[in-house]
XYZ file of N, CA and C in Angstrom:
186
model
N -118.220 2.760 -77.400
C -117.689 3.939 -78.048
C -118.293 4.075 -79.437
N -118.660 5.278 -79.803
C -119.231 5.545 -81.107
C -118.149 5.497 -82.171
N -118.474 4.874 -83.276
C -117.514 4.776 -84.372
C -117.347 6.154 -85.013
N -116.100 6.536 -85.223
C -115.807 7.829 -85.824
C -115.867 7.738 -87.342
N -116.350 8.807 -87.965
C -116.334 8.868 -89.424
C -114.922 9.180 -89.879
N -114.656 8.984 -91.145
C -113.323 9.276 -91.665
C -113.015 10.769 -91.563
N -114.028 11.607 -91.731
C -113.849 13.063 -91.596
C -113.465 13.417 -90.154
N -114.151 12.816 -89.187
C -113.837 13.075 -87.778
C -112.432 12.589 -87.436
N -112.080 11.436 -87.931
C -110.743 10.895 -87.682
C -109.666 11.797 -88.274
N -109.919 12.316 -89.464
C -108.981 13.244 -90.099
C -108.838 14.517 -89.279
N -109.938 15.034 -88.798
C -109.901 16.256 -87.993
C -109.144 16.034 -86.690
N -109.371 14.901 -86.049
C -108.670 14.591 -84.800
C -107.186 14.389 -85.059
N -106.852 13.731 -86.147
C -105.449 13.521 -86.503
C -104.748 14.854 -86.749
N -105.417 15.751 -87.451
C -104.851 17.080 -87.674
C -104.661 17.816 -86.357
N -105.658 17.740 -85.483
C -105.568 18.402 -84.180
C -104.417 17.810 -83.356
N -104.226 16.503 -83.422
C -103.104 15.864 -82.731
C -101.770 16.411 -83.230
N -101.658 16.564 -84.524
C -100.433 17.104 -85.112
C -100.160 18.506 -84.586
N -101.182 19.348 -84.614
C -101.003 20.733 -84.167
C -100.708 20.814 -82.669
N -101.435 20.058 -81.867
C -101.203 20.073 -80.420
C -99.793 19.585 -80.097
N -99.342 18.548 -80.797
C -97.997 18.030 -80.580
C -96.923 19.053 -80.926
N -97.106 19.750 -82.052
C -96.131 20.761 -82.460
C -96.091 21.930 -81.481
N -97.256 22.386 -81.061
C -97.309 23.500 -80.112
C -96.637 23.106 -78.801
N -96.904 21.897 -78.344
C -96.300 21.415 -77.103
C -94.776 21.393 -77.223
N -94.253 20.842 -78.303
C -92.804 20.758 -78.496
C -92.164 22.140 -78.561
N -92.808 23.061 -79.283
C -92.250 24.408 -79.393
C -92.272 25.121 -78.048
N -93.373 25.013 -77.331
C -93.468 25.666 -76.027
C -92.433 25.099 -75.065
N -92.207 23.785 -75.091
C -91.185 23.180 -74.226
C -89.790 23.698 -74.602
N -89.526 23.791 -75.901
C -88.224 24.289 -76.344
C -88.032 25.739 -75.901
N -89.071 26.547 -76.058
C -88.980 27.944 -75.630
C -88.764 28.031 -74.123
N -89.465 27.195 -73.381
C -89.342 27.260 -71.922
C -87.917 26.961 -71.463
N -87.223 26.110 -72.212
C -85.847 25.756 -71.846
C -84.834 26.791 -72.309
N -85.193 27.584 -73.318
C -84.233 28.547 -73.854
C -84.397 29.954 -73.278
N -85.532 30.222 -72.662
C -85.760 31.556 -72.112
C -84.982 31.768 -70.823
N -84.441 32.961 -70.659
C -83.709 33.276 -69.431
C -84.616 33.929 -68.397
N -85.728 34.512 -68.843
C -86.686 35.116 -67.918
C -87.498 34.001 -67.262
N -87.406 33.883 -65.950
C -88.062 32.791 -65.219
C -89.571 32.803 -65.395
N -90.183 33.979 -65.345
C -91.633 34.062 -65.490
C -92.091 33.594 -66.867
N -91.390 34.023 -67.897
C -91.742 33.594 -69.253
C -91.505 32.098 -69.434
N -90.425 31.603 -68.868
C -90.124 30.181 -68.954
C -91.224 29.351 -68.294
N -91.670 29.780 -67.124
C -92.755 29.072 -66.428
C -94.057 29.157 -67.207
N -94.310 30.299 -67.829
C -95.509 30.460 -68.654
C -95.484 29.476 -69.826
N -94.348 29.367 -70.486
C -94.215 28.431 -71.604
C -94.373 26.983 -71.141
N -93.896 26.681 -69.953
C -94.062 25.337 -69.399
C -95.540 25.039 -69.177
N -96.275 26.002 -68.636
C -97.723 25.813 -68.432
C -98.450 25.635 -69.764
N -98.056 26.408 -70.752
C -98.664 26.279 -72.078
C -98.372 24.895 -72.653
N -97.136 24.448 -72.531
C -96.766 23.116 -73.031
C -97.557 22.029 -72.309
N -97.712 22.168 -70.998
C -98.468 21.177 -70.224
C -99.925 21.116 -70.679
N -100.515 22.274 -70.943
C -101.912 22.326 -71.384
C -102.078 21.650 -72.749
N -101.166 21.910 -73.654
C -101.264 21.292 -74.982
C -100.966 19.796 -74.922
N -100.093 19.398 -74.021
C -99.838 17.970 -73.838
C -101.087 17.273 -73.299
N -101.801 17.935 -72.383
C -103.052 17.391 -71.851
C -104.087 17.229 -72.973
N -104.208 18.250 -73.805
C -105.150 18.179 -74.935
C -104.759 17.065 -75.900
N -103.458 16.942 -76.164
C -102.964 15.895 -77.049
C -103.373 14.524 -76.522
N -103.154 14.302 -75.231
C -103.483 13.010 -74.629
C -104.981 12.740 -74.640
N -105.786 13.780 -74.457
C -107.239 13.601 -74.508
C -107.692 13.237 -75.928
N -107.123 13.888 -76.912
C -107.460 13.562 -78.301
C -107.018 12.138 -78.642
N -105.861 11.763 -78.170
C -105.350 10.415 -78.420
C -106.287 9.372 -77.805
N -106.835 9.681 -76.627
C -107.757 8.757 -75.988
C -109.048 8.590 -76.802
N -109.450 9.650 -77.487
C -110.674 9.587 -78.298
C -110.538 8.550 -79.409
N -109.346 8.470 -79.984
C -109.158 7.512 -81.074
C -108.610 6.170 -80.582
N -108.529 6.040 -79.258
C -108.140 4.754 -78.692
C -106.655 4.526 -78.633
N -105.881 5.593 -78.600
C -104.424 5.464 -78.584
C -103.841 5.416 -77.215
């Protein structure tokens, strides 16, 4: 694995923060929405951001 620079690590850490927040918000929205279609859409969005979060975490060895 290539060693990451401090700038790259900072960028990945920031991206992890944002992906995590988006995932949490989308999950919360999916549980609070009464419209089934919108709720399912929010669940898919949360799943996608969770996937991105996990991929970023793997980059830094987490």
